[in-house]
Coordinates of C-alpha atoms in Angstrom, one line a residue:
Chain A
X177 CA 92.3 93.1 116.3
X178 CA 93.6 89.6 116.2
X179 CA 95.6 88.2 119.1
X180 CA 97.5 84.9 118.4
X181 CA 99.8 82.4 119.9
X182 CA 102.2 79.9 118.1
X183 CA 103.7 78.0 120.4
X184 CA 105.8 75.7 120.2
X185 CA 106.0 71.9 122.6
X186 CA 108.4 69.7 123.0
X187 CA 111.3 68.6 124.5
X188 CA 114.5 70.0 123.3
X189 CA 117.1 68.2 124.3
X190 CA 115.5 64.6 123.2
X191 CA 115.9 64.1 119.6
X192 CA 113.2 64.8 117.3
X193 CA 111.1 66.0 120.0
X194 CA 112.9 69.5 120.0
X195 CA 111.4 69.7 116.7
X196 CA 108.0 72.0 117.5
X197 CA 110.3 74.4 119.0
X198 CA 112.8 74.4 116.3
X199 CA 110.3 75.8 114.3
X200 CA 108.8 78.2 116.7
X201 CA 112.9 79.2 117.0
X202 CA 113.0 79.3 113.5
X203 CA 109.9 82.0 112.6
X204 CA 110.8 84.3 115.2
X205 CA 112.7 86.4 112.8
X206 CA 110.1 86.0 110.3
X207 CA 107.4 87.3 112.1
X208 CA 107.0 91.1 112.7
X209 CA 103.3 91.3 114.1
X210 CA 102.8 92.7 117.7
X211 CA 99.7 90.9 118.2
X212 CA 101.3 87.5 117.6
X213 CA 103.4 86.4 120.3
X214 CA 105.5 83.3 119.6
X215 CA 106.4 81.5 123.0
X216 CA 108.1 77.8 123.5
X217 CA 108.0 75.5 126.7
X218 CA 108.2 71.8 127.5
X219 CA 104.8 71.6 129.1
X220 CA 101.7 70.0 129.1
X221 CA 98.3 69.1 130.3
X222 CA 96.8 72.4 132.4
X223 CA 100.0 74.2 132.3
X224 CA 99.1 74.9 129.0
X225 CA 95.9 76.9 130.1
X226 CA 98.4 79.1 131.7
X227 CA 100.0 79.8 129.2
X228 CA 96.8 80.6 126.0
X229 CA 94.8 82.1 128.3
X230 CA 93.9 85.7 126.7
X231 CA 94.9 84.6 123.4
X232 CA 92.1 84.5 120.1
X233 CA 93.8 82.0 118.4
X234 CA 96.3 79.8 119.1
X235 CA 99.0 78.2 116.8
X236 CA 100.4 75.0 118.0
X237 CA 103.5 73.1 116.8
X238 CA 104.7 69.6 118.4
X239 CA 105.5 66.0 117.4
X240 CA 103.8 62.9 117.3
X241 CA 103.8 59.9 116.8
X242 CA 101.3 57.6 114.8
X243 CA 100.4 54.1 114.4
X244 CA 102.5 53.5 110.5
X245 CA 103.2 57.1 110.7
X246 CA 106.5 58.0 108.3
X247 CA 108.5 60.2 110.0
X248 CA 108.7 64.1 108.7
X249 CA 105.0 63.9 108.0
X250 CA 103.3 66.8 109.0
X251 CA 100.0 67.0 109.8
X252 CA 97.6 70.0 110.8
X253 CA 95.1 69.1 113.7
X254 CA 91.6 70.5 114.7
X255 CA 91.6 70.3 118.7
X256 CA 89.0 67.5 119.1
X257 CA 90.9 65.2 117.0
X258 CA 92.5 65.1 119.6
X259 CA 89.9 65.0 122.3
X260 CA 90.1 61.1 122.9
X261 CA 88.8 60.5 126.1
X262 CA 87.9 63.0 129.4
X263 CA 89.0 60.8 131.5
X264 CA 91.5 61.5 134.6
X265 CA 93.5 58.3 133.6
X266 CA 97.2 60.1 133.6
X267 CA 98.6 60.0 136.6
X268 CA 99.9 63.9 136.3
X269 CA 98.4 66.0 133.9
X270 CA 95.4 66.7 131.7
X271 CA 95.1 66.2 127.9
X272 CA 95.3 69.3 125.5
X273 CA 91.6 69.4 125.0
X274 CA 90.7 68.8 128.3
X275 CA 93.0 71.6 129.1
X276 CA 90.7 74.1 127.4
X277 CA 87.7 72.8 128.0
X278 CA 89.1 73.8 131.8
X279 CA 90.1 77.3 130.9
X280 CA 87.0 77.3 129.3
X281 CA 85.0 76.2 132.1
X282 CA 86.7 78.7 134.3
X283 CA 85.5 81.4 132.4
X284 CA 88.7 82.5 131.0
X285 CA 89.5 83.7 127.4
X286 CA 91.1 81.0 125.9
X287 CA 92.0 80.6 121.7
X288 CA 88.3 80.4 120.2
X289 CA 90.8 79.1 116.8
X290 CA 93.3 76.5 118.1
X291 CA 94.8 74.9 114.7
X292 CA 97.6 72.3 115.9
X293 CA 100.4 71.5 113.2
X294 CA 102.3 68.1 114.1
X295 CA 105.4 66.4 112.8
X296 CA 105.5 62.7 112.6
X297 CA 108.9 61.6 114.4
X298 CA 111.1 59.0 115.6
X299 CA 113.5 59.1 117.9
X300 CA 112.2 61.2 121.5
X301 CA 113.8 58.6 123.9
X302 CA 117.6 59.9 123.3
X303 CA 119.2 63.1 124.9
X304 CA 120.6 64.6 121.8
X305 CA 120.3 68.4 120.6
X306 CA 118.7 68.1 117.2
X307 CA 116.7 66.2 114.8
X308 CA 117.1 63.3 112.2
X309 CA 117.3 64.3 108.6
X310 CA 113.7 63.1 107.9
X311 CA 111.7 65.3 110.4
X312 CA 114.1 68.2 109.7
X313 CA 113.6 68.0 105.9
X314 CA 109.8 68.4 107.0
X315 CA 110.9 71.9 109.2
X316 CA 110.2 74.5 106.3
X317 CA 107.0 73.1 104.9
X318 CA 105.5 73.0 108.8
X319 CA 107.1 77.5 108.6
X320 CA 105.2 77.9 105.5
X321 CA 102.4 76.3 107.0
X322 CA 102.4 78.6 110.0
X323 CA 102.9 81.6 108.0
X324 CA 100.0 80.6 106.1
X325 CA 98.0 80.7 108.9
X326 CA 98.7 83.6 110.5
X327 CA 97.5 85.0 106.8
X328 CA 94.3 83.8 106.9
Chain B
X186 CA 99.6 67.9 103.6
X187 CA 97.3 65.8 104.5
X188 CA 94.4 66.2 106.4
X189 CA 93.8 62.8 107.7
X190 CA 92.4 61.1 110.7
X191 CA 95.4 60.2 113.2
X192 CA 96.2 57.7 115.3
X193 CA 98.1 59.2 117.8
X194 CA 100.5 56.6 120.2
X195 CA 102.8 58.2 122.9
X196 CA 106.6 57.8 123.6
X197 CA 104.8 55.3 126.3
X198 CA 103.9 52.6 123.5
X199 CA 104.3 49.2 125.2
X200 CA 106.2 50.8 128.2
X201 CA 103.3 52.6 130.5
X202 CA 102.5 49.7 131.4
X203 CA 101.8 47.5 134.7
X204 CA 101.9 43.5 134.4
X205 CA 100.0 41.5 136.9
X206 CA 101.3 37.6 137.1
X207 CA 99.5 35.1 138.3
X208 CA 100.0 31.8 140.7
X209 CA 98.9 28.6 140.5
X210 CA 95.2 29.2 142.2
X211 CA 95.1 32.0 140.2
X212 CA 95.7 34.6 142.8
X213 CA 99.0 37.8 142.6
X214 CA 101.8 36.7 142.7
X215 CA 103.5 39.1 141.6
X216 CA 103.1 43.3 139.8
X217 CA 105.0 45.4 138.1
X218 CA 105.1 48.7 137.0
X219 CA 107.2 49.9 133.8
X220 CA 107.8 53.0 132.2
X221 CA 110.2 53.8 129.3
X222 CA 113.8 54.7 129.7
X223 CA 115.1 58.0 128.6
X224 CA 118.9 57.6 127.3
X225 CA 122.4 59.1 127.5
X226 CA 121.7 61.9 129.8
X227 CA 125.1 61.6 131.3
X228 CA 127.1 61.4 128.1
X229 CA 124.5 64.7 126.8
X230 CA 125.8 66.2 129.7
X231 CA 129.5 65.7 129.4
X232 CA 131.9 68.4 128.0
X233 CA 128.9 71.6 129.0
X234 CA 130.0 74.2 131.6
X235 CA 127.9 73.4 135.0
X236 CA 126.5 76.1 135.2
X237 CA 124.3 75.7 132.3
X238 CA 123.1 72.3 133.8
X239 CA 120.6 74.2 135.8
X240 CA 118.9 75.8 133.1
X241 CA 119.6 72.6 130.8
X242 CA 118.1 70.2 133.2
X243 CA 114.4 72.0 133.1
X244 CA 114.3 70.6 129.9
X245 CA 113.9 66.9 131.6
X246 CA 110.7 67.1 132.9
X247 CA 107.7 68.6 131.9
X248 CA 106.4 68.6 135.2
X249 CA 108.9 69.9 137.8
X250 CA 111.2 71.8 135.7
X251 CA 111.9 74.2 139.0
X252 CA 112.8 70.9 141.1
X253 CA 116.0 70.5 138.2
X254 CA 116.6 74.1 138.6
X255 CA 116.8 74.5 142.2
X256 CA 118.9 71.5 142.8
X257 CA 121.3 71.8 139.6
X258 CA 122.2 75.0 140.9
X259 CA 122.7 73.6 144.1
X260 CA 125.0 71.0 143.1
X261 CA 126.8 73.6 140.9
X262 CA 127.6 75.9 144.1
X263 CA 128.9 72.8 145.4
X264 CA 131.0 71.7 142.7
X265 CA 132.3 75.8 143.3
X266 CA 132.7 75.4 146.6
X267 CA 130.6 79.0 147.2
X268 CA 127.7 79.2 149.5
X269 CA 125.2 81.8 148.0
X270 CA 124.7 84.6 150.3
X271 CA 121.2 85.0 152.8
X272 CA 119.5 86.9 149.7
X273 CA 120.4 84.7 146.7
X274 CA 119.5 81.9 149.3
X275 CA 115.7 83.3 149.9
X276 CA 114.7 84.1 146.4
X277 CA 115.4 80.5 145.7
X278 CA 113.7 79.3 148.1
X279 CA 110.9 81.6 147.9
X280 CA 110.9 80.9 144.3
X281 CA 110.8 77.2 145.4
X282 CA 108.4 77.8 147.6
X283 CA 105.7 79.5 144.8
X284 CA 106.5 76.7 142.4
X285 CA 105.4 74.1 145.0
X286 CA 102.1 75.2 145.8
X287 CA 101.2 75.1 142.4
X288 CA 102.3 71.8 141.6
X289 CA 101.0 70.0 145.0
X290 CA 97.6 72.2 143.8
X291 CA 97.3 71.1 140.3
X292 CA 97.8 67.5 142.1
X293 CA 95.1 67.7 144.2
X294 CA 92.5 69.0 142.4
X295 CA 92.8 68.3 139.0
X296 CA 95.6 64.6 138.9
X297 CA 94.9 62.7 142.1
X298 CA 92.1 63.9 144.3
X299 CA 89.2 63.4 141.4
X300 CA 89.3 59.7 143.2
X301 CA 88.1 61.5 146.7
X302 CA 86.6 64.8 145.7
X303 CA 84.2 63.4 143.1
X304 CA 84.6 59.5 144.6
X305 CA 86.4 56.2 143.7
X306 CA 83.6 54.8 141.8
X307 CA 82.5 57.7 139.8
X308 CA 82.1 57.3 136.4
X309 CA 85.8 57.7 134.6
X310 CA 84.0 60.4 132.7
X311 CA 83.7 62.9 135.8
X312 CA 86.8 61.8 137.7
X313 CA 88.9 64.7 137.1
X314 CA 89.0 68.4 137.6
X315 CA 86.3 69.4 135.6
X316 CA 84.2 66.9 138.2
X317 CA 86.0 68.5 140.9
X318 CA 85.0 72.0 140.4
X319 CA 81.2 70.8 140.0
X320 CA 81.2 69.1 143.4
X321 CA 82.9 71.8 145.2
X322 CA 82.1 74.3 143.2
X323 CA 82.4 76.6 140.3
X324 CA 84.4 79.3 142.9
X325 CA 86.9 76.9 144.0
X326 CA 87.7 76.2 139.8
X327 CA 88.9 79.9 140.1
X328 CA 91.1 79.9 143.3
X329 CA 92.3 77.7 141.5
X330 CA 93.3 79.0 138.4
X331 CA 94.2 81.9 141.0
X332 CA 96.5 80.0 142.8
X333 CA 98.1 78.2 139.5
X334 CA 98.8 81.8 137.9
X335 CA 100.0 83.5 140.8
X336 CA 102.4 81.0 141.5
X337 CA 103.6 80.7 138.0
X338 CA 104.3 84.8 138.1
X339 CA 105.8 84.7 141.1
X340 CA 108.2 81.8 139.6
X341 CA 108.9 84.3 136.5
X342 CA 109.6 87.4 138.6
X343 CA 112.6 85.5 140.7
X344 CA 113.4 82.9 137.7
X345 CA 113.7 85.5 134.7
X346 CA 111.1 83.1 132.6
X347 CA 107.9 81.4 133.4
X348 CA 108.1 77.4 133.5
X349 CA 112.1 77.1 132.4
X350 CA 113.5 79.6 135.4
X351 CA 117.3 80.5 134.5
X352 CA 118.1 82.8 137.7
X353 CA 120.2 80.1 139.3
X354 CA 124.1 80.4 139.3
X355 CA 126.9 78.7 141.1
X356 CA 126.9 81.3 144.0
X357 CA 123.4 82.8 144.2
X358 CA 120.9 83.7 141.6
X359 CA 120.9 86.3 138.8
X360 CA 119.3 89.2 139.8
X361 CA 117.8 90.9 143.3
X362 CA 113.9 91.9 143.7
X363 CA 112.8 94.9 143.7
X364 CA 110.9 96.5 146.2
X365 CA 107.8 96.7 143.8
X366 CA 108.1 93.2 142.9
X367 CA 108.1 92.1 147.2
X368 CA 105.2 93.9 147.0
X369 CA 103.2 91.9 144.3
X370 CA 104.5 88.0 145.1
X371 CA 103.5 89.4 149.0
X372 CA 100.4 90.0 147.7
X373 CA 99.9 86.7 146.1
X374 CA 101.4 84.6 148.8
X375 CA 98.7 85.9 151.2
X376 CA 95.8 84.9 149.0
X377 CA 98.5 81.1 148.7
X378 CA 97.3 81.3 152.5
X379 CA 94.0 82.0 152.0
X380 CA 93.7 78.9 149.5
X381 CA 95.2 76.2 151.2
X382 CA 93.6 76.5 154.3
X383 CA 90.3 76.2 152.1
X384 CA 92.4 73.4 150.0
X385 CA 92.7 72.2 153.8
X386 CA 88.9 72.6 154.7
X387 CA 88.1 70.1 151.1
X388 CA 90.0 67.2 152.8
X389 CA 88.1 67.7 155.8
X390 CA 84.2 68.1 154.4
X391 CA 84.8 66.1 151.4
X392 CA 87.3 63.5 152.3
X393 CA 87.5 62.7 156.4
X394 CA 83.9 63.2 156.7
X395 CA 83.5 60.4 154.4
X396 CA 83.6 57.3 156.4
X397 CA 84.0 55.3 152.8
X398 CA 86.8 56.9 151.9
X399 CA 88.4 56.8 155.4
X400 CA 87.6 53.2 155.4
X401 CA 89.9 52.9 151.9
X402 CA 91.9 55.1 153.0
X403 CA 93.0 52.5 155.9
X404 CA 92.8 49.9 154.0
X405 CA 95.5 46.7 153.8
X406 CA 95.2 46.8 149.9
X407 CA 96.6 50.6 150.0
X408 CA 99.2 49.7 152.9
X409 CA 103.3 49.7 152.7
X410 CA 105.6 49.4 155.9
X411 CA 108.5 50.7 154.4
X412 CA 111.5 53.5 155.5
X413 CA 110.8 56.9 154.9
X414 CA 112.9 59.9 153.5
X415 CA 112.6 63.4 153.4
X416 CA 114.5 66.6 154.0
X417 CA 114.7 68.0 157.2
X418 CA 116.3 71.5 158.7
X419 CA 118.0 71.5 161.7
X420 CA 115.3 71.6 164.2
X421 CA 114.3 68.0 161.7
X422 CA 110.9 69.9 160.3
X423 CA 110.6 69.6 156.2
X424 CA 112.1 71.8 154.1
X425 CA 112.1 71.4 150.7
X426 CA 115.1 73.9 150.0
X427 CA 118.0 73.1 152.1
X428 CA 119.0 70.7 154.4
X429 CA 120.1 67.3 155.4
X430 CA 118.3 64.2 154.3
X431 CA 116.9 62.0 156.8
X432 CA 115.4 58.3 156.7
X433 CA 113.4 57.2 159.6
X434 CA 112.8 53.1 160.1
X435 CA 109.5 51.3 159.4
X436 CA 108.7 51.9 163.1
X437 CA 109.3 55.9 162.9
X438 CA 112.9 55.3 164.4
X439 CA 116.0 57.8 162.6
X440 CA 117.8 55.4 160.4
X441 CA 120.5 57.9 158.9
X442 CA 120.3 62.1 158.3
X443 CA 122.8 62.4 155.7
X444 CA 124.4 65.5 153.5
X445 CA 123.9 65.5 149.8
X446 CA 127.5 64.9 149.6
X447 CA 127.2 61.7 151.2
X448 CA 123.9 60.5 149.3
X449 CA 126.1 57.2 147.8
X450 CA 126.9 56.2 151.1
X451 CA 123.4 55.8 151.9
X452 CA 121.6 55.3 148.4
X453 CA 122.4 52.2 145.8
X454 CA 120.6 51.6 142.8
X455 CA 119.6 48.0 141.9
X456 CA 118.7 47.3 138.3
X457 CA 116.5 44.4 137.9
X458 CA 116.2 42.4 134.3
X459 CA 112.4 44.0 134.1
X460 CA 113.0 47.3 134.4
X461 CA 114.6 50.1 132.7
X462 CA 114.5 52.1 135.8
X463 CA 116.7 51.4 138.4
X464 CA 115.3 50.5 142.2
X465 CA 117.4 52.9 144.7
X466 CA 117.4 51.6 147.8
X467 CA 119.2 51.7 151.2
X468 CA 123.2 50.4 150.7
X469 CA 123.1 49.6 154.8
X470 CA 120.0 47.4 155.1
X471 CA 119.7 46.0 151.3
X472 CA 117.8 45.2 148.5
X473 CA 115.5 41.9 148.9
X474 CA 113.7 42.4 146.6
X475 CA 110.0 43.7 146.4
X476 CA 109.1 43.6 150.2
X477 CA 108.7 46.1 152.7
X478 CA 109.4 45.7 156.5
X479 CA 112.6 46.8 158.4
X480 CA 114.7 44.1 156.7
X481 CA 114.0 45.6 153.2
X482 CA 116.4 48.6 152.1
X483 CA 113.1 50.0 150.0
X484 CA 112.4 53.3 150.9
X485 CA 109.8 55.9 150.2
X486 CA 110.4 59.7 149.3
X487 CA 106.7 61.2 149.1
X488 CA 104.6 63.6 151.2
X489 CA 103.3 61.0 153.5
X490 CA 107.4 60.0 153.6
X491 CA 108.7 63.7 153.8
X492 CA 105.8 64.0 157.0
X493 CA 106.9 60.3 158.5
X494 CA 110.4 61.4 158.2
X495 CA 110.4 64.7 159.6
X496 CA 109.3 65.7 163.8
X497 CA 106.8 68.5 162.0
X498 CA 106.2 71.5 159.7
X499 CA 107.7 74.7 160.1
X500 CA 105.3 77.1 159.6
X501 CA 102.7 77.0 162.6
X502 CA 99.3 76.5 160.5
X503 CA 100.7 73.3 159.0
X504 CA 102.3 72.2 161.9
X505 CA 98.8 72.4 163.6
X506 CA 98.0 69.9 160.4
X507 CA 100.7 67.9 161.3
X508 CA 99.1 67.4 164.7
X509 CA 96.0 66.3 163.0
X510 CA 96.7 64.2 160.4
X511 CA 98.8 62.0 163.4
X512 CA 96.3 62.5 165.8
X513 CA 93.3 61.0 163.0
X514 CA 95.4 58.3 162.0
X515 CA 96.8 56.7 165.0
X516 CA 100.1 58.2 165.3
X517 CA 103.1 58.0 163.4
X518 CA 104.5 56.6 161.0
X519 CA 101.6 56.5 159.0
X520 CA 101.9 53.6 156.3
X521 CA 98.3 54.8 154.4
X522 CA 99.5 55.4 150.9
X523 CA 96.3 56.9 150.1
X524 CA 97.0 59.5 153.3
X525 CA 99.4 60.5 150.8
X526 CA 96.9 62.9 149.5
X527 CA 96.0 64.5 152.8
X528 CA 99.8 65.1 153.4
X529 CA 99.9 66.5 150.2
X530 CA 97.9 68.9 151.5
X531 CA 99.3 69.6 154.3
X532 CA 102.4 70.2 152.7
X533 CA 100.8 72.7 150.0
X534 CA 99.9 74.7 153.8
X535 CA 103.5 74.5 154.5
X536 CA 104.8 75.9 151.1
X537 CA 102.2 79.2 151.1
X538 CA 103.1 79.8 154.0
X539 CA 106.6 79.8 153.8
X540 CA 105.8 81.4 150.1
X541 CA 104.4 84.3 152.7
X542 CA 107.5 83.8 155.8
X543 CA 110.3 84.8 152.8
X544 CA 107.8 87.6 150.5
X545 CA 108.0 89.3 153.9
X546 CA 111.6 88.9 154.6
X547 CA 113.8 92.0 155.2
X548 CA 116.6 90.4 153.4
X549 CA 114.4 89.3 150.2
X550 CA 115.3 92.6 148.2
X551 CA 119.0 92.7 149.6
X552 CA 120.9 93.2 146.4
X553 CA 124.1 91.1 147.7
X554 CA 121.9 87.8 145.6
X555 CA 125.5 86.4 144.4
X556 CA 129.0 85.4 145.9
X557 CA 131.3 85.0 143.0
X558 CA 133.0 81.8 142.9
X559 CA 136.8 82.1 143.4
X560 CA 137.9 78.1 144.5
X561 CA 138.5 75.5 141.3
X562 CA 136.0 73.4 140.4
X563 CA 135.8 70.0 141.5
X564 CA 132.1 67.8 142.1
X565 CA 129.3 68.5 143.9
X566 CA 125.9 67.0 145.3
X567 CA 122.9 69.0 145.1
X568 CA 119.5 67.7 146.6
X569 CA 116.1 69.5 147.3
X570 CA 112.5 67.8 147.7
X571 CA 110.7 67.5 144.2
X572 CA 107.0 67.5 145.0
X573 CA 107.5 63.6 144.0
X574 CA 110.3 62.8 146.2
X575 CA 114.4 63.9 147.2
X576 CA 115.7 65.0 143.4
X577 CA 119.7 64.4 143.5
X578 CA 122.2 66.0 140.8
X579 CA 125.4 64.7 141.2
X580 CA 128.5 66.7 138.8
X581 CA 132.0 65.8 138.6
X582 CA 133.9 68.5 136.6
X583 CA 137.1 69.4 135.5
X584 CA 139.2 72.6 137.0
X585 CA 137.2 74.5 134.6
X586 CA 134.1 73.4 135.4
X587 CA 133.0 71.1 132.4
X588 CA 131.1 68.3 133.4
X589 CA 133.1 65.3 133.3
X590 CA 130.4 62.7 134.7
X591 CA 127.1 63.3 135.5
X592 CA 124.0 61.6 138.2
X593 CA 121.0 62.1 138.8
X594 CA 118.3 60.3 141.1
X595 CA 114.7 62.0 139.7
X596 CA 111.8 62.0 142.6
X597 CA 109.4 59.2 141.3
X598 CA 112.9 57.3 140.6
X599 CA 113.0 56.9 144.8
X600 CA 109.2 55.5 144.6
X601 CA 110.2 52.7 142.0
X602 CA 110.2 50.0 144.3
X603 CA 106.8 50.8 146.8
X604 CA 104.9 51.8 143.3
X605 CA 105.2 48.3 142.3
X606 CA 104.3 47.0 145.2
X607 CA 101.6 49.1 146.1
X608 CA 100.2 47.8 142.7
X609 CA 100.3 44.6 143.8
X610 CA 98.8 44.9 147.0
X611 CA 95.7 46.9 145.0
X612 CA 95.7 43.7 143.0
X613 CA 95.2 41.3 145.3
X614 CA 92.7 43.3 147.2
X615 CA 90.6 42.9 143.6
X616 CA 91.7 39.7 141.9
X617 CA 90.1 37.1 143.0
X618 CA 90.7 33.7 142.1
X619 CA 87.6 32.6 139.6
X620 CA 86.4 36.3 139.1
X621 CA 86.4 37.9 136.0
X622 CA 89.0 41.1 135.6
X623 CA 86.6 44.4 135.6
X624 CA 87.4 47.9 134.5
X625 CA 87.3 48.1 138.3
X626 CA 90.7 46.8 138.9
X627 CA 92.4 49.6 136.2
X628 CA 90.9 52.4 138.4
X629 CA 92.1 50.8 141.8
X630 CA 95.4 50.1 140.4
X631 CA 95.8 53.5 138.8
X632 CA 94.8 54.6 142.8
X633 CA 97.4 53.0 144.3
X634 CA 100.4 54.9 141.9
X635 CA 98.3 57.8 141.8
X636 CA 98.9 58.4 145.5
X637 CA 103.0 58.6 144.5
X638 CA 101.9 61.1 141.7
X639 CA 104.3 59.5 139.5
X640 CA 105.5 61.5 137.2
X641 CA 107.6 60.3 133.7
X642 CA 108.3 63.9 132.6
X643 CA 108.7 62.2 128.9
X644 CA 105.3 61.8 128.6
X645 CA 103.7 64.6 129.9
X646 CA 103.8 66.9 126.1
X647 CA 103.9 64.5 123.1
X648 CA 100.7 64.8 121.5
X649 CA 97.9 63.5 122.6
X650 CA 99.0 64.1 126.0
X651 CA 98.0 61.8 128.2
X652 CA 99.5 58.8 129.6
X653 CA 98.2 55.1 128.9
X654 CA 98.2 52.5 130.9
X655 CA 98.0 49.0 130.3
X656 CA 97.5 46.7 132.4
X657 CA 98.3 42.6 130.9
X658 CA 97.7 39.4 133.4
X659 CA 99.9 36.6 133.2
X660 CA 99.3 33.1 134.5
X661 CA 101.8 30.8 136.1
X662 CA 103.3 30.2 132.9
X663 CA 103.6 33.6 131.9
X664 CA 100.7 33.5 129.1
X665 CA 98.9 36.7 128.4
X666 CA 95.0 35.4 130.1
X667 CA 94.0 39.2 129.4
X668 CA 94.7 42.8 128.6
X669 CA 93.3 46.1 129.5
X670 CA 94.1 49.5 127.9
X671 CA 93.4 53.0 128.7
X672 CA 94.7 55.8 126.6
X673 CA 96.8 53.7 123.9

């Protein structure tokens, strides 16, 4: 029995930043599997350790900004793509990769498989509910991708 | 779908930026820290029922949702002119004490602590929580994880939801605590007190026992003489959830003590052309720019400030540590910004003791947890101490409780001026005329602002989830001469 967490991250009141949360909320009515838990949160770093502990697999949906990216573009990433450095340079938190490492170091059961779906976003600094049309249009594509990932 | 190699940037592009200006002699003249602006919160709040603000504002910040929940709940009490019954108030404070213990733990072990526990000169790759665990022991790491889990569980029992609580309503909370739940929480709280005692020992053994660290804490480069702000109870003891806000001057004398509704008489906000963030200052002293001292209205609101602004701690173990703190550092007030890390651990101990006290309070399981409002809503201010400073929520509503105007002064904003001042002092300590600037500068400067544990909630959850830092050095004519980057 593989226990899977589908986790939407972002900020639902900061325009496009809410896209990950919107996607998992829409998935809630489509997924009927007791081994799949769908959650959303506006957090990062060390708090993710607590949320992901105890699952075999995690599918994370989040917003991303890349250099030269086009809003609405969808990426499937591995955690390693986000490793960056292990520097504790953030004044407030750890990065995603370090959070997973920390959990493992502490002997917690962290997901062995982590898939990250990221949607290229535009406006993430204005308080507003809802995404811009380009990002909105990407939502069905990511929903399908997550559903497919769940089948695999 | 593309599987590509990405080059993620964060929303802080061009913002999480320190600019250091040199004078004609090549010495540091000024330093500024800039953070991004989040736009339109007031407009976003307008037209929404004020009781919804407690749920909505937990999303403002990915670091301290619980603090916004409490400040907004208290503001809604004030708007509806209603006082929660004792159990309602105590449940909020119980939730808040557990949250505070967890948050201060994160900062000490994962974020600020690595500089001291692993060492300021250690390679950057080791200066993180994994490095801390290596030094303090795997067992310590397990304790940190357990404490955080127990704190989160306590928040979710009372708050109805982990991370983003939904329990606060005008006049109290939505549900009472059962005896079974109380016992569970009491168990966590007992462990939390032991954990806090262990953390005090970590400070003793690793930081205070090392003369080089103590010298660094006491050095001029990390000293700022400002006014200090913090919430106190009726006995002038530190309180995170309720009371009046007290401000002491740089010599430690009480300057003012104000009720939440009076905040606008005390605090004003200055806009500087080079920053999106406003600079709060003490109205009656006035804005003199980024300088400290008696004549400058700049104040600080941090764990250290709260200790300076109070006469002591309301719990026995924390009070003993409070006394030792000032004996060790040469009396009140303490102006050494790096001592903030030790102050934070003393607060951690207080929060854990308070968590236990409230879990054992005979009233905590009283089913009467809410006073139903009957008065017409008007206007209200709610203030709590967030881990990173005094947090103020102010709402004006129409007669139906619909928000017409909102104003928030968040924890870190209070410290906007002192953070820039501390960065300047640190930069002056390391940048010498004619000497090349190295990555060492970056860490010395980082240490200056890490002691404040600045929180720009907006930066916490977008991938890759680390704050980029960029240091730009400009000569007297404003021309860029050097740029250092990390995580950009």
